[in-house]
Amino acid sequence: AASAANQARWRGFWQRSAEPSAPPPPWESGVASSVLKSVVESGEVPVESFCTAVELGCGSGACTAFLAERGYTATGIDYAEEALEVARARPLPEGCGPVAWVNADCFALISDGVLAAGSVDFIFDQQCFHCLRTVDEGRGEARAVEVTRCLLRPGGLALVVVGNSQEPAWEPGPSVLSAAELVSAFCGDEGGMHLVRMWETRFDPSPNYEERKGGYGGVEPLAWAALFRKPDPAGEASGGVIGPAA
């Protein structure tokens, strides 16, 4: 499990945001991720083949709700019950896929029996991994990747969006990684995933980013988006593509 200090910090953002007239957590845009929408709408993760989707660190639930609206059987996971209260209140249109909101520790999803190993077709993680990797003096990185890999069925996909170290990090702001660090974490000997493609993008506007971006060139924080595949028994090529900014 994540340390008590980290758990308290993550919940604290949402507890403060629940106060009257308080802003949402700094990263919370309130709308579905443009990266997720572009990947889903491009047909890279067709619902016919990847029907079971999980979002790690779902926050207010906009991305999980988007997946349900597109027909996926969607589950949003967050440690902060206060975030899930917002998510559960989110209206969903008729005819969307099943959706569940689960209060759980991402590190313990399998060990606590929340989700079964190999039961997930598609995982979306935006700004969750780059927080989990810093837990326990950096030992959280391997644990977070292991959970993602173990949850996925063979051939399953994970779309991961993290801070990008090619611009100065915001203080405070998203934790940043180099391309090599992100690929090594998921595709190294311990990670065992294959890179499908990776590209530069920017995080979607949030009230906090809009207020502060004047001090950072007038743009939102730079990000990496990467699509990883869990190998299937038949085997597949491990080479991927690192592309230009999206």
JSON list of C-alpha atoms in Angstrom, two decimals:
[
{"chain": "A", "resi": 1, "resn": "ALA", "atom": "CA", "xyz": [0.00, 0.00, 0.00]},
{"chain": "A", "resi": 2, "resn": "ALA", "atom": "CA", "xyz": [1.02, 3.62, -0.41]},
{"chain": "A", "resi": 3, "resn": "SER", "atom": "CA", "xyz": [2.45, 5.26, 2.69]},
{"chain": "A", "resi": 4, "resn": "ALA", "atom": "CA", "xyz": [0.09, 6.98, 5.10]},
{"chain": "A", "resi": 5, "resn": "ALA", "atom": "CA", "xyz": [1.74, 10.32, 4.34]},
{"chain": "A", "resi": 6, "resn": "ASN", "atom": "CA", "xyz": [1.11, 9.97, 0.61]},
{"chain": "A", "resi": 7, "resn": "GLN", "atom": "CA", "xyz": [-2.45, 8.80, 1.15]},
{"chain": "A", "resi": 8, "resn": "ALA", "atom": "CA", "xyz": [-3.16, 11.80, 3.40]},
{"chain": "A", "resi": 9, "resn": "ARG", "atom": "CA", "xyz": [-1.62, 14.18, 0.87]},
{"chain": "A", "resi": 10, "resn": "TRP", "atom": "CA", "xyz": [-3.71, 12.88, -2.06]},
{"chain": "A", "resi": 11, "resn": "ARG", "atom": "CA", "xyz": [-6.91, 12.91, -0.03]},
{"chain": "A", "resi": 12, "resn": "GLY", "atom": "CA", "xyz": [-6.09, 16.38, 1.26]},
{"chain": "A", "resi": 13, "resn": "PHE", "atom": "CA", "xyz": [-6.34, 17.93, -2.19]},
{"chain": "A", "resi": 14, "resn": "TRP", "atom": "CA", "xyz": [-9.91, 16.65, -2.56]},
{"chain": "A", "resi": 15, "resn": "GLN", "atom": "CA", "xyz": [-10.90, 17.42, 1.02]},
{"chain": "A", "resi": 16, "resn": "ARG", "atom": "CA", "xyz": [-9.86, 21.05, 0.55]},
{"chain": "A", "resi": 17, "resn": "SER", "atom": "CA", "xyz": [-11.64, 21.26, -2.80]},
{"chain": "A", "resi": 18, "resn": "ALA", "atom": "CA", "xyz": [-14.90, 20.22, -1.11]},
{"chain": "A", "resi": 19, "resn": "GLU", "atom": "CA", "xyz": [-14.92, 23.42, 0.95]},
{"chain": "A", "resi": 20, "resn": "PRO", "atom": "CA", "xyz": [-17.29, 26.20, -0.21]},
{"chain": "A", "resi": 21, "resn": "SER", "atom": "CA", "xyz": [-15.87, 28.25, -3.11]},
{"chain": "A", "resi": 22, "resn": "ALA", "atom": "CA", "xyz": [-12.66, 26.20, -3.10]},
{"chain": "A", "resi": 23, "resn": "PRO", "atom": "CA", "xyz": [-11.01, 25.38, -6.45]},
{"chain": "A", "resi": 24, "resn": "PRO", "atom": "CA", "xyz": [-10.58, 21.78, -7.61]},
{"chain": "A", "resi": 25, "resn": "PRO", "atom": "CA", "xyz": [-7.22, 20.02, -7.17]},
{"chain": "A", "resi": 26, "resn": "PRO", "atom": "CA", "xyz": [-4.50, 21.65, -9.32]},
{"chain": "A", "resi": 27, "resn": "TRP", "atom": "CA", "xyz": [-4.53, 19.01, -12.08]},
{"chain": "A", "resi": 28, "resn": "GLU", "atom": "CA", "xyz": [-8.31, 18.59, -12.28]},
{"chain": "A", "resi": 29, "resn": "SER", "atom": "CA", "xyz": [-9.74, 19.90, -15.55]},
{"chain": "A", "resi": 30, "resn": "GLY", "atom": "CA", "xyz": [-13.24, 18.48, -15.06]},
{"chain": "A", "resi": 31, "resn": "VAL", "atom": "CA", "xyz": [-13.40, 17.23, -18.65]},
{"chain": "A", "resi": 32, "resn": "ALA", "atom": "CA", "xyz": [-12.27, 14.06, -20.41]},
{"chain": "A", "resi": 33, "resn": "SER", "atom": "CA", "xyz": [-8.60, 14.02, -21.36]},
{"chain": "A", "resi": 34, "resn": "SER", "atom": "CA", "xyz": [-7.92, 15.17, -24.91]},
{"chain": "A", "resi": 35, "resn": "VAL", "atom": "CA", "xyz": [-5.22, 12.48, -25.16]},
{"chain": "A", "resi": 36, "resn": "LEU", "atom": "CA", "xyz": [-7.68, 9.74, -24.20]},
{"chain": "A", "resi": 37, "resn": "LYS", "atom": "CA", "xyz": [-10.30, 11.07, -26.58]},
{"chain": "A", "resi": 38, "resn": "SER", "atom": "CA", "xyz": [-7.87, 11.19, -29.49]},
{"chain": "A", "resi": 39, "resn": "VAL", "atom": "CA", "xyz": [-6.68, 7.61, -28.93]},
{"chain": "A", "resi": 40, "resn": "VAL", "atom": "CA", "xyz": [-10.20, 6.22, -28.53]},
{"chain": "A", "resi": 41, "resn": "GLU", "atom": "CA", "xyz": [-11.59, 8.19, -31.47]},
{"chain": "A", "resi": 42, "resn": "SER", "atom": "CA", "xyz": [-8.67, 7.11, -33.68]},
{"chain": "A", "resi": 43, "resn": "GLY", "atom": "CA", "xyz": [-9.74, 3.47, -33.31]},
{"chain": "A", "resi": 44, "resn": "GLU", "atom": "CA", "xyz": [-6.51, 2.36, -31.63]},
{"chain": "A", "resi": 45, "resn": "VAL", "atom": "CA", "xyz": [-8.49, 0.89, -28.72]},
{"chain": "A", "resi": 46, "resn": "PRO", "atom": "CA", "xyz": [-11.68, -0.40, -30.35]},
{"chain": "A", "resi": 47, "resn": "VAL", "atom": "CA", "xyz": [-14.40, -1.22, -27.86]},
{"chain": "A", "resi": 48, "resn": "GLU", "atom": "CA", "xyz": [-15.11, -4.45, -29.72]},
{"chain": "A", "resi": 49, "resn": "SER", "atom": "CA", "xyz": [-11.65, -5.75, -28.74]},
{"chain": "A", "resi": 50, "resn": "PHE", "atom": "CA", "xyz": [-10.91, -3.79, -25.57]},
{"chain": "A", "resi": 51, "resn": "CYS", "atom": "CA", "xyz": [-14.26, -3.67, -23.83]},
{"chain": "A", "resi": 52, "resn": "THR", "atom": "CA", "xyz": [-13.09, -3.64, -20.19]},
{"chain": "A", "resi": 53, "resn": "ALA", "atom": "CA", "xyz": [-11.43, -0.34, -19.24]},
{"chain": "A", "resi": 54, "resn": "VAL", "atom": "CA", "xyz": [-9.97, 0.88, -15.94]},
{"chain": "A", "resi": 55, "resn": "GLU", "atom": "CA", "xyz": [-8.82, 4.39, -15.05]},
{"chain": "A", "resi": 56, "resn": "LEU", "atom": "CA", "xyz": [-6.21, 4.63, -12.30]},
{"chain": "A", "resi": 57, "resn": "GLY", "atom": "CA", "xyz": [-6.56, 7.82, -10.28]},
{"chain": "A", "resi": 58, "resn": "CYS", "atom": "CA", "xyz": [-9.92, 8.76, -11.83]},
{"chain": "A", "resi": 59, "resn": "GLY", "atom": "CA", "xyz": [-10.51, 11.91, -9.78]},
{"chain": "A", "resi": 60, "resn": "SER", "atom": "CA", "xyz": [-13.85, 13.51, -10.67]},
{"chain": "A", "resi": 61, "resn": "GLY", "atom": "CA", "xyz": [-14.53, 10.73, -13.17]},
{"chain": "A", "resi": 62, "resn": "ALA", "atom": "CA", "xyz": [-14.63, 12.63, -16.48]},
{"chain": "A", "resi": 63, "resn": "CYS", "atom": "CA", "xyz": [-12.41, 10.14, -18.30]},
{"chain": "A", "resi": 64, "resn": "THR", "atom": "CA", "xyz": [-14.08, 7.05, -16.84]},
{"chain": "A", "resi": 65, "resn": "ALA", "atom": "CA", "xyz": [-17.46, 8.51, -17.80]},
{"chain": "A", "resi": 66, "resn": "PHE", "atom": "CA", "xyz": [-16.19, 9.18, -21.34]},
{"chain": "A", "resi": 67, "resn": "LEU", "atom": "CA", "xyz": [-15.16, 5.53, -21.65]},
{"chain": "A", "resi": 68, "resn": "ALA", "atom": "CA", "xyz": [-18.58, 4.36, -20.42]},
{"chain": "A", "resi": 69, "resn": "GLU", "atom": "CA", "xyz": [-20.29, 6.71, -22.88]},
{"chain": "A", "resi": 70, "resn": "ARG", "atom": "CA", "xyz": [-18.27, 5.09, -25.67]},
{"chain": "A", "resi": 71, "resn": "GLY", "atom": "CA", "xyz": [-19.55, 1.66, -24.65]},
{"chain": "A", "resi": 72, "resn": "TYR", "atom": "CA", "xyz": [-16.69, 0.34, -22.54]},
{"chain": "A", "resi": 73, "resn": "THR", "atom": "CA", "xyz": [-17.32, -1.45, -19.25]},
{"chain": "A", "resi": 74, "resn": "ALA", "atom": "CA", "xyz": [-15.52, 1.21, -17.22]},
{"chain": "A", "resi": 75, "resn": "THR", "atom": "CA", "xyz": [-14.14, 1.29, -13.69]},
{"chain": "A", "resi": 76, "resn": "GLY", "atom": "CA", "xyz": [-12.74, 4.41, -12.05]},
{"chain": "A", "resi": 77, "resn": "ILE", "atom": "CA", "xyz": [-10.27, 3.83, -9.20]},
{"chain": "A", "resi": 78, "resn": "ASP", "atom": "CA", "xyz": [-9.25, 6.49, -6.71]},
{"chain": "A", "resi": 79, "resn": "TYR", "atom": "CA", "xyz": [-7.90, 6.47, -3.18]},
{"chain": "A", "resi": 80, "resn": "ALA", "atom": "CA", "xyz": [-9.75, 9.69, -2.30]},
{"chain": "A", "resi": 81, "resn": "GLU", "atom": "CA", "xyz": [-13.37, 8.97, -1.41]},
{"chain": "A", "resi": 82, "resn": "GLU", "atom": "CA", "xyz": [-14.01, 12.70, -1.75]},
{"chain": "A", "resi": 83, "resn": "ALA", "atom": "CA", "xyz": [-13.08, 12.49, -5.44]},
{"chain": "A", "resi": 84, "resn": "LEU", "atom": "CA", "xyz": [-15.39, 9.54, -5.96]},
{"chain": "A", "resi": 85, "resn": "GLU", "atom": "CA", "xyz": [-18.28, 11.45, -4.39]},
{"chain": "A", "resi": 86, "resn": "VAL", "atom": "CA", "xyz": [-17.88, 13.96, -7.22]},
{"chain": "A", "resi": 87, "resn": "ALA", "atom": "CA", "xyz": [-17.58, 11.16, -9.78]},
{"chain": "A", "resi": 88, "resn": "ARG", "atom": "CA", "xyz": [-20.69, 9.34, -8.58]},
{"chain": "A", "resi": 89, "resn": "ALA", "atom": "CA", "xyz": [-22.70, 12.55, -8.93]},
{"chain": "A", "resi": 90, "resn": "ARG", "atom": "CA", "xyz": [-21.65, 12.92, -12.57]},
{"chain": "A", "resi": 91, "resn": "PRO", "atom": "CA", "xyz": [-24.67, 12.43, -14.88]},
{"chain": "A", "resi": 92, "resn": "LEU", "atom": "CA", "xyz": [-24.36, 9.69, -17.47]},
{"chain": "A", "resi": 93, "resn": "PRO", "atom": "CA", "xyz": [-26.47, 9.42, -20.62]},
{"chain": "A", "resi": 94, "resn": "GLU", "atom": "CA", "xyz": [-28.79, 6.50, -21.24]},
{"chain": "A", "resi": 95, "resn": "GLY", "atom": "CA", "xyz": [-27.31, 3.62, -23.17]},
{"chain": "A", "resi": 96, "resn": "CYS", "atom": "CA", "xyz": [-23.73, 4.00, -21.98]},
{"chain": "A", "resi": 97, "resn": "GLY", "atom": "CA", "xyz": [-21.63, 1.06, -20.82]},
{"chain": "A", "resi": 98, "resn": "PRO", "atom": "CA", "xyz": [-21.58, -0.12, -17.19]},
{"chain": "A", "resi": 99, "resn": "VAL", "atom": "CA", "xyz": [-19.54, 2.08, -14.86]},
{"chain": "A", "resi": 100, "resn": "ALA", "atom": "CA", "xyz": [-18.23, 1.46, -11.34]},
{"chain": "A", "resi": 101, "resn": "TRP", "atom": "CA", "xyz": [-16.49, 3.81, -8.92]},
{"chain": "A", "resi": 102, "resn": "VAL", "atom": "CA", "xyz": [-14.08, 2.06, -6.56]},
{"chain": "A", "resi": 103, "resn": "ASN", "atom": "CA", "xyz": [-12.29, 3.49, -3.53]},
{"chain": "A", "resi": 104, "resn": "ALA", "atom": "CA", "xyz": [-9.02, 1.55, -3.41]},
{"chain": "A", "resi": 105, "resn": "ASP", "atom": "CA", "xyz": [-5.23, 1.74, -3.19]},
{"chain": "A", "resi": 106, "resn": "CYS", "atom": "CA", "xyz": [-3.82, 1.30, -6.70]},
{"chain": "A", "resi": 107, "resn": "PHE", "atom": "CA", "xyz": [-0.89, -0.71, -5.34]},
{"chain": "A", "resi": 108, "resn": "ALA", "atom": "CA", "xyz": [-3.24, -3.25, -3.75]},
{"chain": "A", "resi": 109, "resn": "LEU", "atom": "CA", "xyz": [-5.88, -3.74, -6.45]},
{"chain": "A", "resi": 110, "resn": "ILE", "atom": "CA", "xyz": [-4.95, -7.37, -7.06]},
{"chain": "A", "resi": 111, "resn": "SER", "atom": "CA", "xyz": [-3.76, -8.35, -3.58]},
{"chain": "A", "resi": 112, "resn": "ASP", "atom": "CA", "xyz": [-6.94, -6.96, -2.00]},
{"chain": "A", "resi": 113, "resn": "GLY", "atom": "CA", "xyz": [-9.14, -8.72, -4.55]},
{"chain": "A", "resi": 114, "resn": "VAL", "atom": "CA", "xyz": [-10.53, -5.51, -6.05]},
{"chain": "A", "resi": 115, "resn": "LEU", "atom": "CA", "xyz": [-9.67, -6.65, -9.59]},
{"chain": "A", "resi": 116, "resn": "ALA", "atom": "CA", "xyz": [-8.42, -9.98, -10.89]},
{"chain": "A", "resi": 117, "resn": "ALA", "atom": "CA", "xyz": [-5.10, -10.36, -12.64]},
{"chain": "A", "resi": 118, "resn": "GLY", "atom": "CA", "xyz": [-5.49, -10.46, -16.41]},
{"chain": "A", "resi": 119, "resn": "SER", "atom": "CA", "xyz": [-9.04, -9.12, -16.30]},
{"chain": "A", "resi": 120, "resn": "VAL", "atom": "CA", "xyz": [-8.56, -5.70, -17.94]},
{"chain": "A", "resi": 121, "resn": "ASP", "atom": "CA", "xyz": [-8.32, -4.88, -21.66]},
{"chain": "A", "resi": 122, "resn": "PHE", "atom": "CA", "xyz": [-7.37, -1.20, -21.41]},
{"chain": "A", "resi": 123, "resn": "ILE", "atom": "CA", "xyz": [-5.91, 0.97, -18.65]},
{"chain": "A", "resi": 124, "resn": "PHE", "atom": "CA", "xyz": [-5.83, 4.76, -18.68]},
{"chain": "A", "resi": 125, "resn": "ASP", "atom": "CA", "xyz": [-3.47, 6.57, -16.30]},
{"chain": "A", "resi": 126, "resn": "GLN", "atom": "CA", "xyz": [-3.07, 10.35, -16.40]},
{"chain": "A", "resi": 127, "resn": "GLN", "atom": "CA", "xyz": [-0.94, 11.87, -13.65]},
{"chain": "A", "resi": 128, "resn": "CYS", "atom": "CA", "xyz": [-1.29, 8.79, -11.44]},
{"chain": "A", "resi": 129, "resn": "PHE", "atom": "CA", "xyz": [1.86, 6.85, -12.36]},
{"chain": "A", "resi": 130, "resn": "HIS", "atom": "CA", "xyz": [4.14, 9.85, -12.05]},
{"chain": "A", "resi": 131, "resn": "CYS", "atom": "CA", "xyz": [2.89, 10.29, -8.47]},
{"chain": "A", "resi": 132, "resn": "LEU", "atom": "CA", "xyz": [2.99, 6.60, -7.51]},
{"chain": "A", "resi": 133, "resn": "ARG", "atom": "CA", "xyz": [6.57, 6.22, -8.78]},
{"chain": "A", "resi": 134, "resn": "THR", "atom": "CA", "xyz": [7.85, 8.60, -6.09]},
{"chain": "A", "resi": 135, "resn": "VAL", "atom": "CA", "xyz": [6.34, 6.62, -3.20]},
{"chain": "A", "resi": 136, "resn": "ASP", "atom": "CA", "xyz": [8.75, 4.91, -0.79]},
{"chain": "A", "resi": 137, "resn": "GLU", "atom": "CA", "xyz": [11.80, 6.79, -2.07]},
{"chain": "A", "resi": 138, "resn": "GLY", "atom": "CA", "xyz": [11.22, 5.76, -5.68]},
{"chain": "A", "resi": 139, "resn": "ARG", "atom": "CA", "xyz": [10.39, 2.11, -5.05]},
{"chain": "A", "resi": 140, "resn": "GLY", "atom": "CA", "xyz": [6.80, 2.84, -6.07]},
{"chain": "A", "resi": 141, "resn": "GLU", "atom": "CA", "xyz": [7.77, 2.90, -9.76]},
{"chain": "A", "resi": 142, "resn": "ALA", "atom": "CA", "xyz": [8.31, -0.83, -10.18]},
{"chain": "A", "resi": 143, "resn": "ARG", "atom": "CA", "xyz": [5.26, -1.61, -8.04]},
{"chain": "A", "resi": 144, "resn": "ALA", "atom": "CA", "xyz": [3.01, 0.67, -10.10]},
{"chain": "A", "resi": 145, "resn": "VAL", "atom": "CA", "xyz": [4.19, -0.83, -13.39]},
{"chain": "A", "resi": 146, "resn": "GLU", "atom": "CA", "xyz": [3.72, -4.34, -12.00]},
{"chain": "A", "resi": 147, "resn": "VAL", "atom": "CA", "xyz": [0.11, -3.63, -11.09]},
{"chain": "A", "resi": 148, "resn": "THR", "atom": "CA", "xyz": [-0.60, -2.27, -14.58]},
{"chain": "A", "resi": 149, "resn": "ARG", "atom": "CA", "xyz": [1.06, -5.23, -16.29]},
{"chain": "A", "resi": 150, "resn": "CYS", "atom": "CA", "xyz": [-0.62, -7.81, -14.06]},
{"chain": "A", "resi": 151, "resn": "LEU", "atom": "CA", "xyz": [-4.09, -6.29, -14.45]},
{"chain": "A", "resi": 152, "resn": "LEU", "atom": "CA", "xyz": [-3.91, -6.37, -18.25]},
{"chain": "A", "resi": 153, "resn": "ARG", "atom": "CA", "xyz": [-4.79, -9.45, -20.23]},
{"chain": "A", "resi": 154, "resn": "PRO", "atom": "CA", "xyz": [-2.21, -10.55, -22.83]},
{"chain": "A", "resi": 155, "resn": "GLY", "atom": "CA", "xyz": [-2.37, -8.04, -25.67]},
{"chain": "A", "resi": 156, "resn": "GLY", "atom": "CA", "xyz": [-4.01, -5.44, -23.43]},
{"chain": "A", "resi": 157, "resn": "LEU", "atom": "CA", "xyz": [-3.11, -1.75, -23.72]},
{"chain": "A", "resi": 158, "resn": "ALA", "atom": "CA", "xyz": [-2.16, 0.96, -21.22]},
{"chain": "A", "resi": 159, "resn": "LEU", "atom": "CA", "xyz": [-2.27, 4.66, -22.10]},
{"chain": "A", "resi": 160, "resn": "VAL", "atom": "CA", "xyz": [-0.05, 6.59, -19.68]},
{"chain": "A", "resi": 161, "resn": "VAL", "atom": "CA", "xyz": [0.25, 10.40, -19.51]},
{"chain": "A", "resi": 162, "resn": "VAL", "atom": "CA", "xyz": [2.98, 11.93, -17.34]},
{"chain": "A", "resi": 163, "resn": "GLY", "atom": "CA", "xyz": [4.96, 15.13, -16.91]},
{"chain": "A", "resi": 164, "resn": "ASN", "atom": "CA", "xyz": [7.72, 15.75, -19.47]},
{"chain": "A", "resi": 165, "resn": "SER", "atom": "CA", "xyz": [11.20, 16.82, -18.36]},
{"chain": "A", "resi": 166, "resn": "GLN", "atom": "CA", "xyz": [11.99, 18.58, -21.64]},
{"chain": "A", "resi": 167, "resn": "GLU", "atom": "CA", "xyz": [10.63, 21.79, -20.11]},
{"chain": "A", "resi": 168, "resn": "PRO", "atom": "CA", "xyz": [11.31, 23.08, -16.58]},
{"chain": "A", "resi": 169, "resn": "ALA", "atom": "CA", "xyz": [9.00, 21.46, -14.06]},
{"chain": "A", "resi": 170, "resn": "TRP", "atom": "CA", "xyz": [6.26, 23.59, -12.54]},
{"chain": "A", "resi": 171, "resn": "GLU", "atom": "CA", "xyz": [6.67, 24.17, -8.82]},
{"chain": "A", "resi": 172, "resn": "PRO", "atom": "CA", "xyz": [4.36, 22.81, -7.59]},
{"chain": "A", "resi": 173, "resn": "GLY", "atom": "CA", "xyz": [3.24, 20.85, -10.61]},
{"chain": "A", "resi": 174, "resn": "PRO", "atom": "CA", "xyz": [3.30, 17.50, -12.38]},
{"chain": "A", "resi": 175, "resn": "SER", "atom": "CA", "xyz": [6.25, 15.24, -11.62]},
{"chain": "A", "resi": 176, "resn": "VAL", "atom": "CA", "xyz": [8.40, 15.01, -14.77]},
{"chain": "A", "resi": 177, "resn": "LEU", "atom": "CA", "xyz": [10.19, 12.16, -16.55]},
{"chain": "A", "resi": 178, "resn": "SER", "atom": "CA", "xyz": [12.41, 11.89, -19.57]},
{"chain": "A", "resi": 179, "resn": "ALA", "atom": "CA", "xyz": [11.34, 9.72, -22.48]},
{"chain": "A", "resi": 180, "resn": "ALA", "atom": "CA", "xyz": [14.04, 7.22, -21.53]},
{"chain": "A", "resi": 181, "resn": "GLU", "atom": "CA", "xyz": [12.82, 7.02, -17.93]},
{"chain": "A", "resi": 182, "resn": "LEU", "atom": "CA", "xyz": [9.23, 6.35, -18.94]},
{"chain": "A", "resi": 183, "resn": "VAL", "atom": "CA", "xyz": [10.12, 3.74, -21.55]},
{"chain": "A", "resi": 184, "resn": "SER", "atom": "CA", "xyz": [12.60, 2.06, -19.20]},
{"chain": "A", "resi": 185, "resn": "ALA", "atom": "CA", "xyz": [10.01, 1.83, -16.43]},
{"chain": "A", "resi": 186, "resn": "PHE", "atom": "CA", "xyz": [7.43, 0.05, -18.57]},
{"chain": "A", "resi": 187, "resn": "CYS", "atom": "CA", "xyz": [9.60, -1.74, -21.13]},
{"chain": "A", "resi": 188, "resn": "GLY", "atom": "CA", "xyz": [12.71, -2.65, -19.16]},
{"chain": "A", "resi": 189, "resn": "ASP", "atom": "CA", "xyz": [13.43, -6.08, -17.74]},
{"chain": "A", "resi": 190, "resn": "GLU", "atom": "CA", "xyz": [11.07, -5.54, -14.80]},
{"chain": "A", "resi": 191, "resn": "GLY", "atom": "CA", "xyz": [8.36, -3.73, -16.76]},
{"chain": "A", "resi": 192, "resn": "GLY", "atom": "CA", "xyz": [8.04, -6.24, -19.56]},
{"chain": "A", "resi": 193, "resn": "MET", "atom": "CA", "xyz": [5.68, -4.13, -21.71]},
{"chain": "A", "resi": 194, "resn": "HIS", "atom": "CA", "xyz": [6.06, -3.17, -25.36]},
{"chain": "A", "resi": 195, "resn": "LEU", "atom": "CA", "xyz": [5.95, 0.44, -26.53]},
{"chain": "A", "resi": 196, "resn": "VAL", "atom": "CA", "xyz": [3.37, 1.01, -29.27]},
{"chain": "A", "resi": 197, "resn": "ARG", "atom": "CA", "xyz": [4.00, 4.72, -29.64]},
{"chain": "A", "resi": 198, "resn": "MET", "atom": "CA", "xyz": [4.92, 7.77, -27.59]},
{"chain": "A", "resi": 199, "resn": "TRP", "atom": "CA", "xyz": [4.43, 11.47, -28.27]},
{"chain": "A", "resi": 200, "resn": "GLU", "atom": "CA", "xyz": [4.63, 14.92, -26.72]},
{"chain": "A", "resi": 201, "resn": "THR", "atom": "CA", "xyz": [1.49, 16.78, -25.74]},
{"chain": "A", "resi": 202, "resn": "ARG", "atom": "CA", "xyz": [0.31, 19.19, -23.06]},
{"chain": "A", "resi": 203, "resn": "PHE", "atom": "CA", "xyz": [-1.96, 18.64, -20.13]},
{"chain": "A", "resi": 204, "resn": "ASP", "atom": "CA", "xyz": [-5.48, 19.96, -20.58]},
{"chain": "A", "resi": 205, "resn": "PRO", "atom": "CA", "xyz": [-6.27, 23.37, -19.06]},
{"chain": "A", "resi": 206, "resn": "SER", "atom": "CA", "xyz": [-7.37, 23.38, -15.43]},
{"chain": "A", "resi": 207, "resn": "PRO", "atom": "CA", "xyz": [-8.27, 26.40, -13.30]},
{"chain": "A", "resi": 208, "resn": "ASN", "atom": "CA", "xyz": [-4.89, 26.12, -11.55]},
{"chain": "A", "resi": 209, "resn": "TYR", "atom": "CA", "xyz": [-2.91, 25.82, -14.79]},
{"chain": "A", "resi": 210, "resn": "GLU", "atom": "CA", "xyz": [-4.80, 28.73, -16.35]},
{"chain": "A", "resi": 211, "resn": "GLU", "atom": "CA", "xyz": [-4.03, 30.91, -13.34]},
{"chain": "A", "resi": 212, "resn": "ARG", "atom": "CA", "xyz": [-0.31, 30.08, -13.28]},
{"chain": "A", "resi": 213, "resn": "LYS", "atom": "CA", "xyz": [0.72, 29.46, -16.87]},
{"chain": "A", "resi": 214, "resn": "GLY", "atom": "CA", "xyz": [1.76, 33.08, -17.37]},
{"chain": "A", "resi": 215, "resn": "GLY", "atom": "CA", "xyz": [4.90, 32.25, -15.40]},
{"chain": "A", "resi": 216, "resn": "TYR", "atom": "CA", "xyz": [5.65, 29.29, -17.66]},
{"chain": "A", "resi": 217, "resn": "GLY", "atom": "CA", "xyz": [5.50, 30.70, -21.16]},
{"chain": "A", "resi": 218, "resn": "GLY", "atom": "CA", "xyz": [1.70, 30.99, -21.29]},
{"chain": "A", "resi": 219, "resn": "VAL", "atom": "CA", "xyz": [1.14, 27.26, -21.92]},
{"chain": "A", "resi": 220, "resn": "GLU", "atom": "CA", "xyz": [0.04, 24.25, -19.87]},
{"chain": "A", "resi": 221, "resn": "PRO", "atom": "CA", "xyz": [2.68, 21.82, -18.52]},
{"chain": "A", "resi": 222, "resn": "LEU", "atom": "CA", "xyz": [4.39, 19.65, -21.13]},
{"chain": "A", "resi": 223, "resn": "ALA", "atom": "CA", "xyz": [3.53, 15.94, -21.04]},
{"chain": "A", "resi": 224, "resn": "TRP", "atom": "CA", "xyz": [4.43, 12.58, -22.48]},
{"chain": "A", "resi": 225, "resn": "ALA", "atom": "CA", "xyz": [1.67, 10.30, -23.71]},
{"chain": "A", "resi": 226, "resn": "ALA", "atom": "CA", "xyz": [2.64, 6.68, -24.26]},
{"chain": "A", "resi": 227, "resn": "LEU", "atom": "CA", "xyz": [0.68, 3.65, -25.37]},
{"chain": "A", "resi": 228, "resn": "PHE", "atom": "CA", "xyz": [2.06, 0.34, -24.07]},
{"chain": "A", "resi": 229, "resn": "ARG", "atom": "CA", "xyz": [0.99, -3.21, -24.89]},
{"chain": "A", "resi": 230, "resn": "LYS", "atom": "CA", "xyz": [1.30, -6.28, -22.69]},
{"chain": "A", "resi": 231, "resn": "PRO", "atom": "CA", "xyz": [2.90, -9.07, -24.74]},
{"chain": "A", "resi": 232, "resn": "ASP", "atom": "CA", "xyz": [0.65, -11.88, -25.81]},
{"chain": "A", "resi": 233, "resn": "PRO", "atom": "CA", "xyz": [1.68, -15.56, -25.98]},
{"chain": "A", "resi": 234, "resn": "ALA", "atom": "CA", "xyz": [2.19, -15.39, -29.75]},
{"chain": "A", "resi": 235, "resn": "GLY", "atom": "CA", "xyz": [4.83, -12.69, -29.26]},
{"chain": "A", "resi": 236, "resn": "GLU", "atom": "CA", "xyz": [5.11, -9.37, -31.04]},
{"chain": "A", "resi": 237, "resn": "ALA", "atom": "CA", "xyz": [7.70, -6.82, -32.04]},
{"chain": "A", "resi": 238, "resn": "SER", "atom": "CA", "xyz": [8.96, -4.69, -29.18]},
{"chain": "A", "resi": 239, "resn": "GLY", "atom": "CA", "xyz": [9.92, -1.63, -31.19]},
{"chain": "A", "resi": 240, "resn": "GLY", "atom": "CA", "xyz": [7.85, 1.54, -30.80]},
{"chain": "A", "resi": 241, "resn": "VAL", "atom": "CA", "xyz": [7.73, 5.05, -32.13]},
{"chain": "A", "resi": 242, "resn": "ILE", "atom": "CA", "xyz": [8.50, 8.26, -30.26]},
{"chain": "A", "resi": 243, "resn": "GLY", "atom": "CA", "xyz": [6.76, 10.95, -32.25]},
{"chain": "A", "resi": 244, "resn": "PRO", "atom": "CA", "xyz": [6.55, 14.75, -32.34]},
{"chain": "A", "resi": 245, "resn": "ALA", "atom": "CA", "xyz": [4.28, 16.90, -30.24]},
{"chain": "A", "resi": 246, "resn": "ALA", "atom": "CA", "xyz": [0.59, 16.19, -30.75]}
]
